[in-house]
XYZ file of C-alpha atoms in Angstrom:
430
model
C -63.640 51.336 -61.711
C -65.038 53.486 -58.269
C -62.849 55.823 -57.670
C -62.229 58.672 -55.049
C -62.236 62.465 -56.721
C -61.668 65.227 -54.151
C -61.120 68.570 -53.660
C -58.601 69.440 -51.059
C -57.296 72.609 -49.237
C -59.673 73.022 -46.261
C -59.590 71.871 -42.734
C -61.589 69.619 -41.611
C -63.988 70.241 -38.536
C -66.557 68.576 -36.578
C -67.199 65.484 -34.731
C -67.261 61.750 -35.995
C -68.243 58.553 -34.717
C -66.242 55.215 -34.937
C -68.024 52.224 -35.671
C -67.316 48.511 -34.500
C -63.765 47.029 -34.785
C -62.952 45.262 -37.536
C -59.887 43.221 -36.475
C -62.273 41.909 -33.226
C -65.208 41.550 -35.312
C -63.227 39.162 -37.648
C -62.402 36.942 -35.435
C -65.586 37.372 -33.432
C -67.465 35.957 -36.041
C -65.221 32.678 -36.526
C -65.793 32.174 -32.805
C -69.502 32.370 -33.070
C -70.051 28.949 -34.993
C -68.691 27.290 -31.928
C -71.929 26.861 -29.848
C -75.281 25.663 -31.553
C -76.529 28.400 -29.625
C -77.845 31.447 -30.834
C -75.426 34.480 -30.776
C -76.376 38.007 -31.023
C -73.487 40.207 -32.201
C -73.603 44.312 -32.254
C -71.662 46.831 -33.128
C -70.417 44.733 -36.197
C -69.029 47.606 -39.017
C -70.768 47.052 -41.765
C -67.730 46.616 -44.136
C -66.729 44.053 -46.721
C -63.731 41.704 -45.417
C -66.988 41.338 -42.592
C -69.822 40.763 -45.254
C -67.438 38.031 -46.864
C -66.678 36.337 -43.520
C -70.740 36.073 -43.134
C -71.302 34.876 -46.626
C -68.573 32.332 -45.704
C -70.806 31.441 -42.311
C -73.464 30.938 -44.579
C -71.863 28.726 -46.940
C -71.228 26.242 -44.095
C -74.659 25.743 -43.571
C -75.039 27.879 -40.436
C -77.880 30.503 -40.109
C -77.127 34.050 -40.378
C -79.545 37.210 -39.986
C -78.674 40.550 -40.536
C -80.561 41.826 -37.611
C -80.048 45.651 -38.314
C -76.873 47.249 -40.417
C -74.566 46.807 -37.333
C -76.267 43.919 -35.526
C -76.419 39.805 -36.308
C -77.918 36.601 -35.480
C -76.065 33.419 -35.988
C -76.410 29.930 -35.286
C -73.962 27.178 -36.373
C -76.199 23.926 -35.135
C -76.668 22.881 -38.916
C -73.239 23.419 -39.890
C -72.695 20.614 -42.431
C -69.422 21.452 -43.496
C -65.927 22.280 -42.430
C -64.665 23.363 -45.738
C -64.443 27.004 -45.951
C -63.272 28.002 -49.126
C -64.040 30.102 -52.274
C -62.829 33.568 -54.399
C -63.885 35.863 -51.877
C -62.715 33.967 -48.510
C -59.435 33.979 -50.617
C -59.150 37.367 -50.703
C -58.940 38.284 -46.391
C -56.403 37.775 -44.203
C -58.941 36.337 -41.718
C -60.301 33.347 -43.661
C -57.487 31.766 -40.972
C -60.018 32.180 -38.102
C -61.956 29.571 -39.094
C -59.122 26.867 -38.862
C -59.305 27.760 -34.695
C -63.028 27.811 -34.375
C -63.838 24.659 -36.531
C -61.179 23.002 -35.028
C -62.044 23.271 -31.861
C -65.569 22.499 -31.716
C -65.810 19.818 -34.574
C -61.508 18.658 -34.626
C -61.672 19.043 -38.085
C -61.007 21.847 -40.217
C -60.165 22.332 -44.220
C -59.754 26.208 -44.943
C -58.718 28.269 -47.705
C -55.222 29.829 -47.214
C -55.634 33.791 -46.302
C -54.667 36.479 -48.773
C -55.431 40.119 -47.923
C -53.381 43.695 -48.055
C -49.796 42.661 -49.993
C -48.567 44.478 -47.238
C -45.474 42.120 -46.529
C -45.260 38.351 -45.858
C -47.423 36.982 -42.890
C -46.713 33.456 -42.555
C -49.010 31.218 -40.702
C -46.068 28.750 -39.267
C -47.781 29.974 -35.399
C -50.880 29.235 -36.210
C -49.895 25.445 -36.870
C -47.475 25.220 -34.678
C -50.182 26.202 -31.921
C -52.494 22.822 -33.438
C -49.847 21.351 -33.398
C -49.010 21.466 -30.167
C -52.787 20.692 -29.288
C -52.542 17.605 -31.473
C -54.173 18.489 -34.450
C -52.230 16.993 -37.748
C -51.636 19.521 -40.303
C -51.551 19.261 -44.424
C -51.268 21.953 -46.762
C -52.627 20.713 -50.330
C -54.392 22.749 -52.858
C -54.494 26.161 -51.305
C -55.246 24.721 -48.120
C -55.223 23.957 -44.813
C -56.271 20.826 -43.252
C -56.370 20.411 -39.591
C -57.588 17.357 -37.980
C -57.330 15.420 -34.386
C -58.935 13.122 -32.795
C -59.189 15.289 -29.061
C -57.303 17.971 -28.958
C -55.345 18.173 -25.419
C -53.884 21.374 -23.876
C -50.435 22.323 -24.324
C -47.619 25.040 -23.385
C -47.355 27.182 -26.336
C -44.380 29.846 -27.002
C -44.924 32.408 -29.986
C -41.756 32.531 -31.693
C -43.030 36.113 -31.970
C -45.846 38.172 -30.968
C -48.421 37.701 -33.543
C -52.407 38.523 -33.079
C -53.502 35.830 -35.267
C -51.820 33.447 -34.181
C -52.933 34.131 -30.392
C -56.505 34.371 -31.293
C -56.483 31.442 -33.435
C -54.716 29.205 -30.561
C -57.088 30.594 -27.906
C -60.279 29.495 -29.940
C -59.134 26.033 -30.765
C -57.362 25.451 -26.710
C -61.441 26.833 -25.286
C -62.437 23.188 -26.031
C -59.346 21.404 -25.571
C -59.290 19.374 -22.664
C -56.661 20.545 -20.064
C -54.956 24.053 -19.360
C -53.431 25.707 -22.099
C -50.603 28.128 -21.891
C -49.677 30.581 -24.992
C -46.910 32.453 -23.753
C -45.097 36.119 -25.714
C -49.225 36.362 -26.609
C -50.373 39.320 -28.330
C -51.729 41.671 -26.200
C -54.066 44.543 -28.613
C -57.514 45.598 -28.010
C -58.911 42.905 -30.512
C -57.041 39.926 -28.947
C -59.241 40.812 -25.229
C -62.072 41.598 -26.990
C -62.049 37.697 -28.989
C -61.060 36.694 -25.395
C -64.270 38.441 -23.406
C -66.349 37.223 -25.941
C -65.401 33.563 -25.707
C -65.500 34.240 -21.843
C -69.219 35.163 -22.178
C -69.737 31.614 -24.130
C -68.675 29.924 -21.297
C -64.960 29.472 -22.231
C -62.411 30.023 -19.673
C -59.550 32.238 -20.399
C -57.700 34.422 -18.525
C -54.918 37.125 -18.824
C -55.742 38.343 -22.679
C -53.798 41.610 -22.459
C -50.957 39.962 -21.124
C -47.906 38.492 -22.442
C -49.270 34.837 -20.714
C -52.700 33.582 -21.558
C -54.313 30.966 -19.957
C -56.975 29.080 -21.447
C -58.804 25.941 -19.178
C -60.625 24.285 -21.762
C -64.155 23.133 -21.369
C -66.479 20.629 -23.032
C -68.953 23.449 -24.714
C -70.147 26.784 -25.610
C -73.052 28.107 -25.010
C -75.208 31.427 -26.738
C -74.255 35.622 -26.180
C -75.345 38.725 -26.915
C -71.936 40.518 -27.053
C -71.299 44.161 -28.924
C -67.564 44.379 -30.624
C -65.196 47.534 -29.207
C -64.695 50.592 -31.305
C -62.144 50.415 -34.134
C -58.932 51.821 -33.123
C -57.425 52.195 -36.087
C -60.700 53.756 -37.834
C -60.563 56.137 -34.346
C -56.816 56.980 -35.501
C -57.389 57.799 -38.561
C -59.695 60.422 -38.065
C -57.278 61.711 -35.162
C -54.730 62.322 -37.933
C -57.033 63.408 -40.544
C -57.317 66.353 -38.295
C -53.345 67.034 -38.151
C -53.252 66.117 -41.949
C -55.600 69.104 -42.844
C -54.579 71.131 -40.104
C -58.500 70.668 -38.983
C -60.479 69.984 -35.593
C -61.759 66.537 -34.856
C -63.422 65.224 -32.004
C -63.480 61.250 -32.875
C -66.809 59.946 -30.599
C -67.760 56.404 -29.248
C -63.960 55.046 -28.275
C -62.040 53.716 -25.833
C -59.354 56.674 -25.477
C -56.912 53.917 -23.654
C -56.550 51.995 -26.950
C -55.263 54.871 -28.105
C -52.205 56.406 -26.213
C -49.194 55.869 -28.647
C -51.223 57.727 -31.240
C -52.207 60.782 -29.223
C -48.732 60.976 -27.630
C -47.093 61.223 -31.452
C -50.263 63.725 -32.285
C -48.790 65.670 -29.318
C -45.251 65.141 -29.760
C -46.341 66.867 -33.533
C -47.750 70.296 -31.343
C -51.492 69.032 -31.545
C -53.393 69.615 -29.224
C -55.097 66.323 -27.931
C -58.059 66.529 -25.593
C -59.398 63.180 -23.826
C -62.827 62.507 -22.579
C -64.623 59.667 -20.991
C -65.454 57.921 -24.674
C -64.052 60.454 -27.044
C -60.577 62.427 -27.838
C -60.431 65.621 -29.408
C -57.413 66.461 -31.885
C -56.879 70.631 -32.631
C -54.363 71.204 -34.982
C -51.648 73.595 -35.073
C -49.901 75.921 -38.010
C -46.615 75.226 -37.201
C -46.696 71.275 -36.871
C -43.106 69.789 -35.875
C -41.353 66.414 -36.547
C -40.974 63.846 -34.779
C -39.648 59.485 -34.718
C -41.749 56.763 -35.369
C -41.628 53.332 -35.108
C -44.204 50.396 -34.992
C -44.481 47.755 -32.702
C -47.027 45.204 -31.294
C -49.768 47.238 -28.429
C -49.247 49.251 -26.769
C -46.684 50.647 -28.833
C -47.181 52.348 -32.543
C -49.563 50.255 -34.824
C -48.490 49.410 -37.715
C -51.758 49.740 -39.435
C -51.630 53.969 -38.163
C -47.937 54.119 -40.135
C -49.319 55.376 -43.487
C -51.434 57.733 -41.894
C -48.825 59.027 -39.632
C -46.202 59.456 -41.827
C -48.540 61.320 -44.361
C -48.974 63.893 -41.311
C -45.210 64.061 -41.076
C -45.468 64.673 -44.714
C -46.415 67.850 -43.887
C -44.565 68.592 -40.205
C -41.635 71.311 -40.258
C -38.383 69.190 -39.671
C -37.344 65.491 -40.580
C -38.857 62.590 -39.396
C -37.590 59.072 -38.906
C -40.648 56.118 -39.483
C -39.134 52.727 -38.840
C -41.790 49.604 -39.740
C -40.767 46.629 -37.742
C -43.940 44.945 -38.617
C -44.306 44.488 -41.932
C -41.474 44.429 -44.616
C -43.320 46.188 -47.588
C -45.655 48.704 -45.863
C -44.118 51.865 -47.699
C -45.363 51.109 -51.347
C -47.968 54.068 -51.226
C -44.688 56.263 -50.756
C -43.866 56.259 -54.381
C -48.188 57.983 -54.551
C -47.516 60.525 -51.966
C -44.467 61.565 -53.806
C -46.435 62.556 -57.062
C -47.743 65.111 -54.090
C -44.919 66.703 -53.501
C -43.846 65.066 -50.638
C -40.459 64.715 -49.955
C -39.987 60.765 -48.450
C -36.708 58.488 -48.672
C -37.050 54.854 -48.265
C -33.990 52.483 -47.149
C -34.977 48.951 -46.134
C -37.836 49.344 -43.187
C -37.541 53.073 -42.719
C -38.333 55.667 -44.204
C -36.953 59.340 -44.256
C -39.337 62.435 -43.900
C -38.540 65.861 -44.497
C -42.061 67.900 -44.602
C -42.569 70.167 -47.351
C -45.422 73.039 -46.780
C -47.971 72.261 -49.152
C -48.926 68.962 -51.108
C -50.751 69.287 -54.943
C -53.384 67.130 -56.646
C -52.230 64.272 -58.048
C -53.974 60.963 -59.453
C -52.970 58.161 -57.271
C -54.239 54.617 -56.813
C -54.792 53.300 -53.082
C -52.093 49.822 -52.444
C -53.595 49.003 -49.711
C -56.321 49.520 -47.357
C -54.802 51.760 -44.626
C -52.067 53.430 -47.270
C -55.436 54.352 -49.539
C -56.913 55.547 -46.383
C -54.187 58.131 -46.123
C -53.591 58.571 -49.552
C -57.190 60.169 -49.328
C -56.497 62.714 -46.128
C -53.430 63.257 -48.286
C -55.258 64.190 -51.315
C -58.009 66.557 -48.493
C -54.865 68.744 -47.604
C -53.631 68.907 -50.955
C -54.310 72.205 -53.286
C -56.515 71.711 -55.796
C -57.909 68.062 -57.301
C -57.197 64.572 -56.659
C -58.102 61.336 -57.342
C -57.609 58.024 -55.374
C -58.318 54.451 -57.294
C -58.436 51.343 -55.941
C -60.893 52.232 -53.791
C -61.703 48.432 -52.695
C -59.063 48.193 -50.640
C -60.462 51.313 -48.639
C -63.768 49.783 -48.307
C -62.368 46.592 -46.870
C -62.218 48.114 -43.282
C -63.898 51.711 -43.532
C -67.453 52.153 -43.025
C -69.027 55.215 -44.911
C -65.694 56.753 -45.273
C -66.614 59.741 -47.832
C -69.563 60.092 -45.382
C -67.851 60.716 -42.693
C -65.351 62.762 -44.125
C -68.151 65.148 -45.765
C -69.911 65.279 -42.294
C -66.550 67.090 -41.576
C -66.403 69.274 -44.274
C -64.616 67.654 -47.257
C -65.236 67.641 -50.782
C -65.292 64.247 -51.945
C -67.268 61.618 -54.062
C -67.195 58.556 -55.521
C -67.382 57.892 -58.737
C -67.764 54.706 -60.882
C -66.871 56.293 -64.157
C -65.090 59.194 -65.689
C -68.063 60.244 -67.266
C -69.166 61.121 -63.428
C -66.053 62.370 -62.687
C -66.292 64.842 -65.452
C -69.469 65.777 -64.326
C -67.678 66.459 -60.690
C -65.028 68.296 -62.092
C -67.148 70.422 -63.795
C -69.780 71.160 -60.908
C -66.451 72.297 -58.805
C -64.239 74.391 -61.168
C-alpha cells in the first residue's frame, strides 16, 4: 500500500503554484456532454476523482482527448447511453453531476448513487427535489437514480439549505428547460460561478451565480467552448497553512486572492503575516503563533474542506481554540491521528477543543479522508523526527503532485509502495 514517509522539523519556503479547481472541474465536465459540440477544457488538475469522471465520459460513448496533462477535448454527439455507472463512478461524490447534465439535454438519466470522503451524511433529497420541480419523475432502485420527463418546464426552486450540489445540479438540468427558472438560498462558492460562466459561454442563460437567487432562462441548445477552470481554493489554502503549520514562508501563485478572504483573515487573526498580490498571496509565519475561533460555513465564510488544515495549525498556536463544523457531522475523525502527535484536541458533538502544545512527534498515521490526510501530512512536516501517512488515495483524489510541491518547498518526503522502500528511506535519512 503507497504510503507517505517524511521527515519533519523544517520550515517550509518558497513559492508554489495551484493548479485547476477540482470542485468546478467536476462539474465542468458533466456539463460538457450537453452540446454535440466540441469543448475544449484547460486548466483541468490532473487528479483522480477527474480521471474517473472522464473514463465515465468515455463509457457513454462520447469522445474524449487528453489534449495535454491539464487540457481536454470532448464531444458527447455519439453518446449512446445515459447509464453512468460502475466501481469507480461509485466511489466520487460527483458521479451526481451527471443526473443534471443528462437530464437536461436527453430528459433521461440513470446514474450511480455518489459515494466519496465518509466525511458525514450528504443526502441528495435537493437534488431531486430540484427535478422534481422541473418535472422529471424520480426512482431509486439498485444503487440508482433514475430521472426521466418528457420536457422539463421551469420552476421556482427553494433549497431547504444551501447546498453546492444541489445548485449546480439544478442549474444544468433548468439551462434546457423551457421557461425561467428560479433556485432561491443558492450556493454561492467560487465553483458554483465558475459551472455557471461556463454554461454561459455554451449559450445557456443564467444569471446571478454568486448570489443567494439564480436565475436560469432556459434555451433549446448548447453549443461548443474553449473555457479554462479557476484555481483551486482549497489546494491554494492548503499551502497558505502549510506555511503557518511549519512556521515556513509561502507565496501560493496563480489564484484568485478574493476566493480566499476567510482563510487569510484566520492566518492573520493567528499573527501571520499575509501579503496579497494581483494573482498570488504570500503567508510569513511567526514564532509566537496565537489562537483563535473557527467555524465553517457555506462562501464566503470558513470552508469546511480548510477545517482539518486549520485546526492542525491551531494544533500548534499558543492559547485554546474553539473549531465548530456546521457542515459536516463527522469531519473530526483524523483527530484521534493528530493526537498520536501530541496534540492536545477535545471533541464534543461538532466542535472541537484546541489547546496548542509546542512541538508535535512522528507518529504513523493513516489519512481518513482527503483534506484530513492532506493535513495529517503538514502535520507530520512540523513534527520532530519521522512520520508516516497511509491511505494515501484519498490525498490523491484532489491534490495534484502533492509531495512535489511540497519538496519544491523544502520538505523531506516520498512515497513509497512498500516497506521494503521505506526501509531503504529510513535508512538514506538516519
Amino acid at each position: 500500500m503507497a504510503q507517505y514517509i517524511m521527515n519533519g522539523g523544517s520550515p517550509l519556503v518558497g513559492e508554489v503554484a495551484i493548479g485547476g479547481a477540482k470542485n468546478a472541474a467536476l462539474g465542468i465536465l458533466a456539463a460538457a456532454i450537453m452540446t454535440d459540440e466540441d469543448v475544449y477544457i484547460e486548466n483541468l488538475p490532473d487528479v483522480k476523482d477527474i480521471n474517473v469522471m472522464l473514463e465515465a465520459i468515455k463509457a457513454i460513448g462520447a469522445s474524449v482527448e487528453r489534449l495535454d496533462r491539464h487540457s481536454v477535448r470532448i464531444n458527447a454527439s455519439e453518446v449512446k447511453d445515459v447509464l453512468v455507472d460502475d466501481e469507480f463512478i461509485r466511489k466520487i461524490r460527483a458521479s451526481y453531476y451527471f443526473i443534471g447534465a443528462l437530464l437536461g439535454k436527453y430528459k433521461s438519466a440513470e446514474v450511480a448513487l455518489p459515494g466519496g470522503c465518509n466525511i458525514g451524511s450528504r443526502p441528495i433529497d435537493l437534488h431531486l427535489k430540484g427535478f422534481k420541480a422541473l418535472g422529471a419523475e424520480i426512482d431509486i432502485e439498485s444503487g440508482r437514480v433514475k430521472a426521466h420527463a418528457i420536457d422539463l418546464v421551469a420552476a421556482d426552486i427553494y433549497l431547504d439549505t444551501v447546498s453546492v450540489g444541489a445548485t449546480i445540479n439544478i442549474m444544468m438540468a433548468a439551462s434546457l428547460a423551457e421557461g425561467r427558472t428560479v433556485i432561491e438560498n443558492a450556493a454561492k462558492e467560487p465553483h458554483i460561478v465558475d459551472v455557471a460562466n461556463f454554461l454561459n459561454s455554451m449559450g445557456a442563460d443564467i444569471k446571478g451565480a454568486g448570489t443567494d437567487v439564480i436565475r436560469i432562462n432556459g434555451v433549446k441548445s448548447l453549443h461548443g467552448s474553449r473555457y479554462s477552470i479557476i484555481p483551486d481554493q482549497i489546494e491554494a489554502g492548503t499551502f497558505m497553512c502549510a506555511a503557518a503549520i511549519t512556521r515556513g514562508d509561502i507565496t501560493v501563485k496563480n489564484i484568485i486572492p478574493k476566493h480566499m478572504e476567510a482563510i487569510s483573515a484566520k492566518l492573520m487573526e493567528m499573527g501571520c503575516e499575509v501579503v496579497e498580490f494581483d494573482d498570488a498571496i504570500r503567508v510569513i509565519a511567526k514564532n509566537n503563533q496565537k489562537s483563535t475561533n473557527i467555524k465553517t460555513l457555506p462562501y464566503p465564510g470558513f470552508p469546511t474542506d480548510m477545517q482539518p488544515q486549520i485546526t492542525t495549525a491551531l494544533a500548534l498556536a499558543t492559547g485554546s481554540s474553539l473549531v465548530v463544523e456546521s457542515i459536516f457531522e463527522n469531519r473530526f475523525k483524523y483527530v484521534d491521528e493528530l493526537a498520536r502527535m501530541g496534540t492536545n484536541i477535545k471533541v464534543e458533538g461538532n466542535t472541537a477543543m484546541v489547546i496548542g502544545v509546542a512541538k508535535l512527534r512522528g507518529a504513523a498515521l493513516k489519512a481518513p479522508d482527503l483534506r484530513a490526510g492532506a493535513a495529517l501530512v503538514l502535520a507530520g512536516l512540523a513534527a520532530e523526527g519521522q512520520t508516516t501517512v497511509d491511505d494515501i488515495k484519498y490525498i490523491k483524489r484532489g491534490y495534484e503532485d502533492f509531495e512535489g510541491k511540497l519538496v519544491s518547498l523544502g520538505a523531506d518526503i516520498r512515497e513509497v509502495d512498500s516497506e521494503a522502500e521505506a526501509r531503504k528511506f529510513i535508512i538514506k535519512v538516519v
